[in-house]
Amino acid sequence: MNIKEKMKPAFRKLEGGLFSSVEKADVGDALSDLQKRGVALMSWADPFAPDPSIPQIVLDKAIEVIKSGFPAHYMMPIGSLDLRKAVADRLNRKYGITVDPARNIIINPGSDIGLMFAMTPFIGDGDEVLVHDPSYPSNFLNAELLGGVTVKVPTYEEDNYHLRIEEYEKRLTPKTKMVLISSPNNPTGTAYTRKELEELSAFIVKNDLICVSDQAFEDTVFPEHEMVNIATLPGMWERTLTVCSVSKGMGLSGFRVGWIFGDDVIMDVLHGAAVNIQGATSTMAQMAVLPAMENDDFIQDYIVKYDNRRKYAYDVFNSTPGVSMKMPEAGFYSWINISKLGNSSEIVKYLAQEALVNCNDGKYYGEQGNGHLRLIHGAFWNDEDCFAAIDRMGAALKKLAISNGIS
Ligand SMILES: Cc1ncc(COP(=O)(O)O)c(C=O)c1O
């Protein structure tokens, strides 16, 4: 019996590393093998990993709630009302919007499931979803898993990967149903400007499309750039679902707490489907993150660290022959162009060997990702550990450039 033939076509193609060696950072045992060899893992978008980094206010609260015994029990699948209230207040402080915590927010176990959930009511049989390229790989796959079609919209290095609306217009068909935007973008660190999001919104409204805004990195925008929530732009509220979490900005990826907010007509459906699609979020984690939702000042210290690190990476890589990178506008990762030095898959392997650093092969982030590496410079608590890894990478890439006759 060929069990795969009984599966939906998009699922048949998936490989998790059980029967083949899979190089992607997020599947299989490849990472633990590298770790055993003493390689610095800088390929998971997980702030400060693997070092301890729970903010004190969250740690204290987590201990208190565990001791209370209450977290042995479920919270409602739509999430704790206290947390939804705190999210609503934070949305007001962050974007100046007023939402009803009882109607416009749902808590979930992080934005990976949040993104899938947000698309599920809309996407099926052949529906097309426009996704900028490069993008977070799951954002290319979700539509396909739902039976839809992902249509990649190129963005270009020379624009620092900002959007060209004409590229969206060129790909519009009668089947286009949704625009998915990762704002700010992983892996390019692009923080989309108000102007370009206004242009994108006008395109979405004019063509009566749905928008899913993946804002996993919304808290990581550097001060010289603006974080704009596309749902707040004219005509967008009733057609946008915004997906967020505590993973990236607060550095609490292991807590698995996220939220979706949007208009109550859509949210009523998500509330109705919550138990089937996302289940309930950890009670302990929801209670523990509450103080961070009420006071997230500690994120400013993280931004200072990321700012130093992006500048360090920028200096090292841009002074390495054959290598270049743009200054990230958000996030804690460097998007490095190594196309002059060779094939990115081979260079990832070479760097693990030569520099003892594991970074990501850009090809997983879309057609525009070829010839690039993504390095999580947000890894490790101490800046020195990060700088040392960047230095080792710079030296290894320089050696490669020299052996290729590039200086
Ligand atoms: C752009 C983007 N969105 C969403 C996620 C999912 O994050 P989480 O499920 O931890 O919220 C990630 C994780 O790497 C990401 O990079």
CSV table of C-alpha atoms and ligand atoms in Angstrom, one decimal, residues 44-46 108-115 135-139 182-187 214-217 243-248 252-254 256-258 333 365 374, ligand 1:
chain,number,residue,atom,x,y,z
A,44,TRP,CA,17.0,29.6,14.5
A,45,ALA,CA,15.2,33.0,14.8
A,46,ASP,CA,15.1,32.6,18.6
A,108,ASN,CA,-3.0,31.0,20.5
A,109,PRO,CA,0.1,28.9,20.8
A,110,GLY,CA,2.3,31.2,18.7
A,111,SER,CA,2.1,32.7,15.2
A,112,ASP,CA,3.0,29.6,13.3
A,113,ILE,CA,-0.4,28.1,14.1
A,114,GLY,CA,-1.8,31.6,14.0
A,115,LEU,CA,-0.8,32.1,10.4
A,135,SER,CA,9.8,35.4,2.9
A,136,TYR,CA,9.5,33.1,5.9
A,137,PRO,CA,9.3,29.6,4.3
A,138,SER,CA,6.1,28.6,6.2
A,139,ASN,CA,4.4,31.5,4.5
A,182,SER,CA,5.5,39.5,6.8
A,183,SER,CA,5.9,42.9,8.3
A,184,PRO,CA,8.8,43.4,9.2
A,185,ASN,CA,10.2,40.7,7.0
A,186,ASN,CA,12.2,37.7,7.9
A,187,PRO,CA,14.8,37.1,6.4
A,214,ASP,CA,2.5,38.3,9.9
A,215,GLN,CA,3.8,40.6,12.6
A,216,ALA,CA,6.0,38.1,14.5
A,217,PHE,CA,8.8,40.7,14.4
A,243,VAL,CA,-0.8,37.6,13.7
A,244,CYS,CA,1.6,38.3,16.5
A,245,SER,CA,3.5,36.5,19.3
A,246,VAL,CA,5.8,36.9,22.3
A,247,SER,CA,8.4,34.8,20.5
A,248,LYS,CA,10.6,37.3,18.8
A,252,LEU,CA,9.9,34.1,24.7
A,253,SER,CA,9.6,31.6,21.9
A,254,GLY,CA,9.5,28.6,24.2
A,256,ARG,CA,4.3,29.5,22.9
A,257,VAL,CA,1.9,32.4,23.3
A,258,GLY,CA,0.6,34.4,20.3
A,333,TYR,CA,19.4,38.6,11.6
A,365,TYR,CA,13.4,31.8,1.6
A,374,ARG,CA,20.7,34.2,6.9
B,1,LIG,C1,8.2,35.7,10.0
B,1,LIG,C2,7.8,34.7,11.0
B,1,LIG,N1,6.5,34.5,11.4
B,1,LIG,C3,6.1,33.6,12.3
B,1,LIG,C4,7.0,32.8,12.9
B,1,LIG,C5,6.5,31.9,13.9
B,1,LIG,O1,6.8,32.2,15.2
B,1,LIG,P1,6.1,31.8,16.5
B,1,LIG,O2,5.2,30.6,16.2
B,1,LIG,O3,7.1,31.4,17.5
B,1,LIG,O4,5.2,33.0,16.9
B,1,LIG,C6,8.4,32.9,12.6
B,1,LIG,C7,9.3,32.0,13.3
B,1,LIG,O5,10.5,32.0,13.0
B,1,LIG,C8,8.8,33.9,11.7
B,1,LIG,O6,10.0,34.0,11.4
